[in-house]
Short mmCIF file of C-alpha atoms and ligand atoms in Angstrom, two decimals:
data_model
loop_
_atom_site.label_atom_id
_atom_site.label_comp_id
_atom_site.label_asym_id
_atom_site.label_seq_id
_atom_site.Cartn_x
_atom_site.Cartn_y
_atom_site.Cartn_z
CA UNK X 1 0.00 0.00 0.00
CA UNK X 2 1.20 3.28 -0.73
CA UNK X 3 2.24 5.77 1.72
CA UNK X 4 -0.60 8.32 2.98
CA UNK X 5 1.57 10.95 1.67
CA UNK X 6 3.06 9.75 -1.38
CA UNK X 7 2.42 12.02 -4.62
CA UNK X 8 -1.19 11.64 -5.88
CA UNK X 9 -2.47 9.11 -3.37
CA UNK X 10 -4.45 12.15 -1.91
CA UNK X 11 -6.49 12.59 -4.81
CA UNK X 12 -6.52 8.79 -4.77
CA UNK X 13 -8.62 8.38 -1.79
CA UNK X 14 -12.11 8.96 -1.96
CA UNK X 15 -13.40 12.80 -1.00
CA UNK X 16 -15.85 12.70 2.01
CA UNK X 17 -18.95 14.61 1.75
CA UNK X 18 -21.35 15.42 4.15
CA UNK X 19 -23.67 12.64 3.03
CA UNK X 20 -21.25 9.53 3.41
CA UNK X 21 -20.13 11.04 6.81
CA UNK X 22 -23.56 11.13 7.63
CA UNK X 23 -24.65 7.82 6.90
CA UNK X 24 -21.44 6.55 8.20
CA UNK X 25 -21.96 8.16 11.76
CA UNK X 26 -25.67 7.44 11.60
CA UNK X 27 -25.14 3.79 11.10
CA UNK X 28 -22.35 3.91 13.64
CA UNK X 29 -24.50 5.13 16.07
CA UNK X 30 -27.20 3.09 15.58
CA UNK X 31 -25.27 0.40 16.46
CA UNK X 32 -24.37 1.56 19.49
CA UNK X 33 -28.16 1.85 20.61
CA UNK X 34 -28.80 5.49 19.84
CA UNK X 35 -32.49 5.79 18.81
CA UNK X 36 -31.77 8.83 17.37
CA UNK X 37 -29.08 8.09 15.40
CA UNK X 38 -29.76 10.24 12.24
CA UNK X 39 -30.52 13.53 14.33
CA UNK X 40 -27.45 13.06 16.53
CA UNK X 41 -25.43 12.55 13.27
CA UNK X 42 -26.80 15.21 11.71
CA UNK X 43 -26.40 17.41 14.58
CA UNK X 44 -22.49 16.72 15.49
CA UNK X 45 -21.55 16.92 11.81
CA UNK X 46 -22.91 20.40 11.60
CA UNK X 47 -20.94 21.16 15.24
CA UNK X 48 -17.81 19.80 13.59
CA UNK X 49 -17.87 21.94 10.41
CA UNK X 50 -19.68 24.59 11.95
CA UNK X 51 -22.69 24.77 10.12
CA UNK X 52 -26.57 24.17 10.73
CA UNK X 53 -28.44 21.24 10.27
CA UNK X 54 -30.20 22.50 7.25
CA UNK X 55 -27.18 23.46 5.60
CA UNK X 56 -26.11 20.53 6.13
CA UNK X 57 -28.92 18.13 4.89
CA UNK X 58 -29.41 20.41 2.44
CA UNK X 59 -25.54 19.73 0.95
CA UNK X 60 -25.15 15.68 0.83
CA UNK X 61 -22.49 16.80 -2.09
CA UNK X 62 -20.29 19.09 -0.17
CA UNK X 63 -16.63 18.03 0.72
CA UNK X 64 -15.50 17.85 4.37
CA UNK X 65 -11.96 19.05 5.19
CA UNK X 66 -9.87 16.23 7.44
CA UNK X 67 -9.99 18.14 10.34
CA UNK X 68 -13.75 18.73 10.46
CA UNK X 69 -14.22 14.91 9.89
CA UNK X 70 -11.76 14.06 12.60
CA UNK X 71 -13.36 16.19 14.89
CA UNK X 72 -17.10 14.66 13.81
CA UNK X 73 -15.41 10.98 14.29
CA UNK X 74 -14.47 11.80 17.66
CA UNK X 75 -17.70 13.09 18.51
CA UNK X 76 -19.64 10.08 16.62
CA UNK X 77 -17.64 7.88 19.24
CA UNK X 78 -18.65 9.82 22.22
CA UNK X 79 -22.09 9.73 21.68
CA UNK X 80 -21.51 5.58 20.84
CA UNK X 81 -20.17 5.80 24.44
CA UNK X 82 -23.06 7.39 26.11
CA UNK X 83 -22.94 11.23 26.03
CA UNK X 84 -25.93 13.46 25.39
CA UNK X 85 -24.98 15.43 21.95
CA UNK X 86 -25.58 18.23 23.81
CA UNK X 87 -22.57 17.90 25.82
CA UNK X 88 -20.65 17.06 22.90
CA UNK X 89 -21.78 19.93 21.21
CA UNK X 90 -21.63 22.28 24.23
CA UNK X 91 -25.22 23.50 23.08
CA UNK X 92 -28.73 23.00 23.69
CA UNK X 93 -31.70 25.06 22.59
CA UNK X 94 -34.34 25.69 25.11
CA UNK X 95 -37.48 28.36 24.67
CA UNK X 96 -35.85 29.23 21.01
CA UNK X 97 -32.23 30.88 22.66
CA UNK X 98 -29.27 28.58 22.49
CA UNK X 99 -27.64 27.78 25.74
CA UNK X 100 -23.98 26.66 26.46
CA UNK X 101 -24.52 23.59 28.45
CA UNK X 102 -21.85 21.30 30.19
CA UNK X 103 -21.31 18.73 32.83
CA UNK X 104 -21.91 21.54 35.36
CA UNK X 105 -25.94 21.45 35.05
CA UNK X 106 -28.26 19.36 33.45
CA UNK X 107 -29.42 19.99 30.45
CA UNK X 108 -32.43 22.02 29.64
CA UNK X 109 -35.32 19.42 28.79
CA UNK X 110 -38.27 20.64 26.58
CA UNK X 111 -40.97 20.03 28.97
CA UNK X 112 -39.41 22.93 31.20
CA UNK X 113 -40.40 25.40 28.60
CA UNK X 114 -43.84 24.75 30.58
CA UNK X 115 -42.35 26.22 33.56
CA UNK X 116 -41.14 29.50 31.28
CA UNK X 117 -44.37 30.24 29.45
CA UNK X 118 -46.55 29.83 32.55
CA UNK X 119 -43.95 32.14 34.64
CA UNK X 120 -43.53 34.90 31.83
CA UNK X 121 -47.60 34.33 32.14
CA UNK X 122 -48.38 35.27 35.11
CA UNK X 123 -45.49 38.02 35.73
CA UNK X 124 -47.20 39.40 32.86
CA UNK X 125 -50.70 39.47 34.58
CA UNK X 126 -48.91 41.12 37.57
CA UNK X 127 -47.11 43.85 35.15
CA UNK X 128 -50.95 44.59 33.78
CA UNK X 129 -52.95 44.15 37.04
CA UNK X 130 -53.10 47.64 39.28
CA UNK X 131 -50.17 48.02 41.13
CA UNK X 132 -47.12 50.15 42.61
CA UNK X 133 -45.20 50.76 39.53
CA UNK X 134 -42.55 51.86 41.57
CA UNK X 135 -42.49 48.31 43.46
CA UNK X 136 -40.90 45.58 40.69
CA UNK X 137 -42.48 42.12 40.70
CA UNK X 138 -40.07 39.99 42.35
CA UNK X 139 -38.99 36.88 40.69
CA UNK X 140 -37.11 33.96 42.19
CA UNK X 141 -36.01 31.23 40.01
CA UNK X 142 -34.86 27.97 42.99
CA UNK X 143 -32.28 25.39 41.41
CA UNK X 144 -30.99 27.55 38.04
CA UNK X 145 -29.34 24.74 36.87
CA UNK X 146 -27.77 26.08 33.11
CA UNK X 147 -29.91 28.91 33.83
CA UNK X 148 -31.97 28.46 31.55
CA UNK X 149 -34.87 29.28 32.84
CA UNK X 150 -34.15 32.78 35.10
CA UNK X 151 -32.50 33.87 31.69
CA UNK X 152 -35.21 32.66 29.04
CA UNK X 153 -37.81 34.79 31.54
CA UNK X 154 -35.34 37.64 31.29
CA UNK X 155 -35.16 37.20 27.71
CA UNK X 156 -38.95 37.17 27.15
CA UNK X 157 -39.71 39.76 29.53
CA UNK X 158 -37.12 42.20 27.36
CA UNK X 159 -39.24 41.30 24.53
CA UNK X 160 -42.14 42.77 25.10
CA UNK X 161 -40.54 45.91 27.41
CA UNK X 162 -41.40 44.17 30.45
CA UNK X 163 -37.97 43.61 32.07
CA UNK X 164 -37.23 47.02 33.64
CA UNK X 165 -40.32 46.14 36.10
CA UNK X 166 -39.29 43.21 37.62
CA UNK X 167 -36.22 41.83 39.86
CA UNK X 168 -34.87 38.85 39.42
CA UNK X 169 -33.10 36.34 41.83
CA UNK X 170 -31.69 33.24 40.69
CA UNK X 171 -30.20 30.51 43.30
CA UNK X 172 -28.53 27.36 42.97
CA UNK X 173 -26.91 24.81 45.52
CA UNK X 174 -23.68 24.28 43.39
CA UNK X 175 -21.17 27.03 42.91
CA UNK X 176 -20.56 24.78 39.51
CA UNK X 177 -24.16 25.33 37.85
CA UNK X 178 -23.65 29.21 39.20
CA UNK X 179 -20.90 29.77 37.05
CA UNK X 180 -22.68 28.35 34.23
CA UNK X 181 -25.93 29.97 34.55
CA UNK X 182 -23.70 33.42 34.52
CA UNK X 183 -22.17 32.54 30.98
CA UNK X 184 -25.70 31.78 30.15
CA UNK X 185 -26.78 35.19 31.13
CA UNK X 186 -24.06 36.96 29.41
CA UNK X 187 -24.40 35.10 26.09
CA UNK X 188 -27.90 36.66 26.41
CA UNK X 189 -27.28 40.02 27.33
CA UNK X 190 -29.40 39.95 31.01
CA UNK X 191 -26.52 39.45 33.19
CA UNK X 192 -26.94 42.50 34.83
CA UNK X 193 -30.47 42.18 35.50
CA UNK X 194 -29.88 38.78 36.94
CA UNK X 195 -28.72 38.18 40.56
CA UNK X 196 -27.23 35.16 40.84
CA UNK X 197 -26.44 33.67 44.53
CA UNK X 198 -25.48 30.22 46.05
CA UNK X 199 -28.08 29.07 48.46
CA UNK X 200 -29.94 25.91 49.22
CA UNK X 201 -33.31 26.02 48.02
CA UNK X 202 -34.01 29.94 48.63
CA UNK X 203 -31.50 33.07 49.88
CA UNK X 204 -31.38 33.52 53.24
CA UNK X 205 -31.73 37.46 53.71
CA UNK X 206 -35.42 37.52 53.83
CA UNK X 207 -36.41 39.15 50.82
CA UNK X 208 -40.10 38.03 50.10
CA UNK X 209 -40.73 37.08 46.20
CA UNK X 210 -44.19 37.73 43.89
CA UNK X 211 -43.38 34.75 41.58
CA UNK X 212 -41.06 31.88 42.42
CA UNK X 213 -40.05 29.66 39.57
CA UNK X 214 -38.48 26.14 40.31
CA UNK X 215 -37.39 23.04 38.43
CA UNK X 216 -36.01 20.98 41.39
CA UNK X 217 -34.83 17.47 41.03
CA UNK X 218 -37.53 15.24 40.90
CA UNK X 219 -36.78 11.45 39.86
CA UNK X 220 -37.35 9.01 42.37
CA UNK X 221 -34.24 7.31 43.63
CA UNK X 222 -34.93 3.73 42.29
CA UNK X 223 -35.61 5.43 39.15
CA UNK X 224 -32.45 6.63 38.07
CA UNK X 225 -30.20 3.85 36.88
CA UNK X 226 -33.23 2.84 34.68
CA UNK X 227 -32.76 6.77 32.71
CA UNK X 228 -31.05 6.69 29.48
CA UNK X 229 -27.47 6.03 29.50
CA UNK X 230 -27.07 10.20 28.54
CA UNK X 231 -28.57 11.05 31.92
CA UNK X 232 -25.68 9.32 33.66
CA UNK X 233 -23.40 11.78 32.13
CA UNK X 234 -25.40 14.78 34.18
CA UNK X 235 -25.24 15.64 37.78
CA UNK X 236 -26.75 13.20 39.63
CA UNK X 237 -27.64 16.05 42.48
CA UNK X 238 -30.37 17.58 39.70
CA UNK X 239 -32.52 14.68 39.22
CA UNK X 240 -32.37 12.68 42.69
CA UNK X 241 -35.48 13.80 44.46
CA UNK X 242 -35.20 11.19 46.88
CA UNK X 243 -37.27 7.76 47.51
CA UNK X 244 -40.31 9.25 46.44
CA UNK X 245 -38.73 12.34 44.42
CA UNK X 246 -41.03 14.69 46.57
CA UNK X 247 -38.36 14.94 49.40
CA UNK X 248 -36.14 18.48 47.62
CA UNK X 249 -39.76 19.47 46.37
CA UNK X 250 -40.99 18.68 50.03
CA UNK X 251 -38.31 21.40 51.57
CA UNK X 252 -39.16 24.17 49.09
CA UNK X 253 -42.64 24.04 50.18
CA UNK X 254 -41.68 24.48 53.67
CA UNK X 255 -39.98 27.62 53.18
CA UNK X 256 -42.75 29.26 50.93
CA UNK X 257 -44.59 30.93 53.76
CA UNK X 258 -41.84 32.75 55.02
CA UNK X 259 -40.55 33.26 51.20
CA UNK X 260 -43.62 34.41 49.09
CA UNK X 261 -45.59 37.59 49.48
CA UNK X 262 -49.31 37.42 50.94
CA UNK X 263 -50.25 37.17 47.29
CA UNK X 264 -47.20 35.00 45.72
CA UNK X 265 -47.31 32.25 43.07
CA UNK X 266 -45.05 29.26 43.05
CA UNK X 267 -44.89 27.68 39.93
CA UNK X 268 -42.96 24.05 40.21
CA UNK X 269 -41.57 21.57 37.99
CA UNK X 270 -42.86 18.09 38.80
CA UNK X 271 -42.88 14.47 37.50
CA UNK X 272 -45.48 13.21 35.21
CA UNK X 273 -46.23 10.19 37.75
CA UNK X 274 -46.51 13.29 40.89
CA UNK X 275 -49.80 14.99 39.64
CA UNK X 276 -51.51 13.75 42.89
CA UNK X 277 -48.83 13.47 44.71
CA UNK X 278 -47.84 17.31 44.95
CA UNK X 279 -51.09 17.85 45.52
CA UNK X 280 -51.24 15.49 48.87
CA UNK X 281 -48.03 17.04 50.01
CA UNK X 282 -48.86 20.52 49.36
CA UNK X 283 -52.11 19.77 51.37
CA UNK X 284 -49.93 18.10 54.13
CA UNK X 285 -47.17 21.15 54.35
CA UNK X 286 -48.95 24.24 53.75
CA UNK X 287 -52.78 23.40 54.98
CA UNK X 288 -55.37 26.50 53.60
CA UNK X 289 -53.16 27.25 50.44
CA UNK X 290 -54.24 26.22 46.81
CA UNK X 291 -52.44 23.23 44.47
CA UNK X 292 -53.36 23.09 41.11
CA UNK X 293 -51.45 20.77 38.65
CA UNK X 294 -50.94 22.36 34.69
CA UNK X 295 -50.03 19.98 32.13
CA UNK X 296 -47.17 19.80 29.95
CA UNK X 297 -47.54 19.88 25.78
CA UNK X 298 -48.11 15.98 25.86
CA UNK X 299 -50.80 16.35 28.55
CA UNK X 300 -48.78 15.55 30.88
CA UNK X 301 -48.76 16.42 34.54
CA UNK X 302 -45.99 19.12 34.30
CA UNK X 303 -45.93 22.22 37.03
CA UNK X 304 -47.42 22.76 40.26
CA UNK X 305 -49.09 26.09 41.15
CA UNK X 306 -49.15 26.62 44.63
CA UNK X 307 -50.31 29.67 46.35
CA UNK X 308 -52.06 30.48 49.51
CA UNK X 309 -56.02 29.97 49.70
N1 LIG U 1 -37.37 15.76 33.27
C1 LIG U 1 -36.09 15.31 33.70
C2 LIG U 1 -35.87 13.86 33.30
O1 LIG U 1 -36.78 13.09 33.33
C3 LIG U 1 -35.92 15.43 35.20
C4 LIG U 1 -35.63 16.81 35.58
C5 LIG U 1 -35.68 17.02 37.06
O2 LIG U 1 -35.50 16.14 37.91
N2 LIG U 1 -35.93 18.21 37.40
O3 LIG U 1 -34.76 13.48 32.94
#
């Protein structure tokens, strides 16, 4: 065989273009399991030449430099090995921004858009309703995770002029998913009008909030080796909600009388399988207040709202 770099062998070996990478990496990854094995294709060939899935499907003829097929190899074998493209890509789009998204947080799930539209919602119906303009609506977003969801608020709310009315407080338990959540907020222009802090479950200086926003861990315990092999790759501390995945869900509620105004909202991320379940809790914890369970877009049971009765 001749060597790699002899005179004309280049030309001798066959070009790669974006639709034999493709169907390489998508049968590759098949094998390995991956249901979605197309889309994740798709989506790390356009991270390794740095184009958009569209561009990319819509170009099965286009040549692929060396380098941009190593690097879409590499990733093809991570993913074989377990890791949630997003990770590989650094990238996930939630509520139509595009977050940067490592093993510091998990990764922003669709279903959590929920907990966005229902919170932009009802801090709109507080920025309508009579009030103290001079008072902002306070907004407290428990568990920020990526920060996905403080920042997609902050990003809505700028849309429609609403942002410069209300104050928003965004807390996490790891320093790690702080740090993150801050990049997130700077990609997006609200870091300033963000005020990120390190505190379990809510900040301790006493400030009461009109609208608290939460997606708290929620699997149960014996439920988590059974996720798909990506979830294993995400902090472990962000989906354990204990033996009945209630018990971080269970604290927050404790601290909501001392932690939202007489007239607050608490809007909370739950399991599909805990529509009844928040509701006994809620009645157990805070007796006299109101639980109502929305669903998601699949009609599931998706976010708690919890207020006083
Ligand atoms: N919806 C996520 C999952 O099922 C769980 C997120 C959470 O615990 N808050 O993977």
């Amino acid at each position: 065989m001749a060597p790699a770099d002899a005179p004309g062998s280049a030309g001798g070996a066959a070009v790669e273009t974006t639709g034999t990478l493709l169907r390489e990496g998508a049968e590759r990854l098949r094998a390995s399991g991956s249901e979605t094995s197309r889309l994740d294709a798709e989506l790390l060939l356009g991270h390794a030449v740095g184009a958009g899935r569209t561009a990319i499907l819509a170009h099965p003829e286009a040549p692929v430099g060396a380098d941009a097929a190593r690097r879409y190899r590499a990733g093809v074998e991570r993913r074989a090995a377990g890791e949630p493209v997003a990770y590989i890509r650094g990238l996930k789009e939630f509520y139509g921004l595009a977050f940067n998204v490592d093993p510091r947080a998990l990764i922003p799930r669709p279903e959590t858009e929920r907990l966005v539209e229902l919170g932009v919602a009802e801090i709109r119906h507080r920025l309508g309703a009579a009030r103290d303009a001079a008072a902002p609506v306070q907004l407290l977003d428990v568990g920020t995770g990526s920060g996905a969801v403080a920042v997609a608020v902050a990003v809505s709310l700028r849309g429609f002029g609403g942002l410069d009315a209300v104050r928003i407080a965004a807390v996490d338990v790891s320093r790690d998913a702080l740090a993150l959540a801050r990049e997130n907020a700077v990609s997006h222009a609200v870091a300033d009008r963000i005020d990120f802090a390190e505190a379990d479950l809510v900040p301790e200086d006493g400030q009461r909030y009109d609208v608290i926003l939460a997606n708290l861990p929620y699997v149960r315990r014996d439920v988590i080796p059974q996720l798909p092999r990506a979830t294993s790759f995400e902090p472990v501390g962000a989906l354990d909600g204990g033996p009945d995945g209630l018990e971080v869900i269970g604290r927050l509620l404790e601290r909501l009388p001392e932690t939202l105004t007489d007239d607050g909202l608490a809007l909370l991320e739950i399991g599909a399988d805990l529509g009844e379940a928040i509701v006994t809790l809620a009645g157990a914890r805070l007796p006299g207040w109101r639980c109502v369970v929305e669903a998601d877009l699949a009609g599931l049971p998706r976010v708690a709202r919890i207020a006083r009765g």
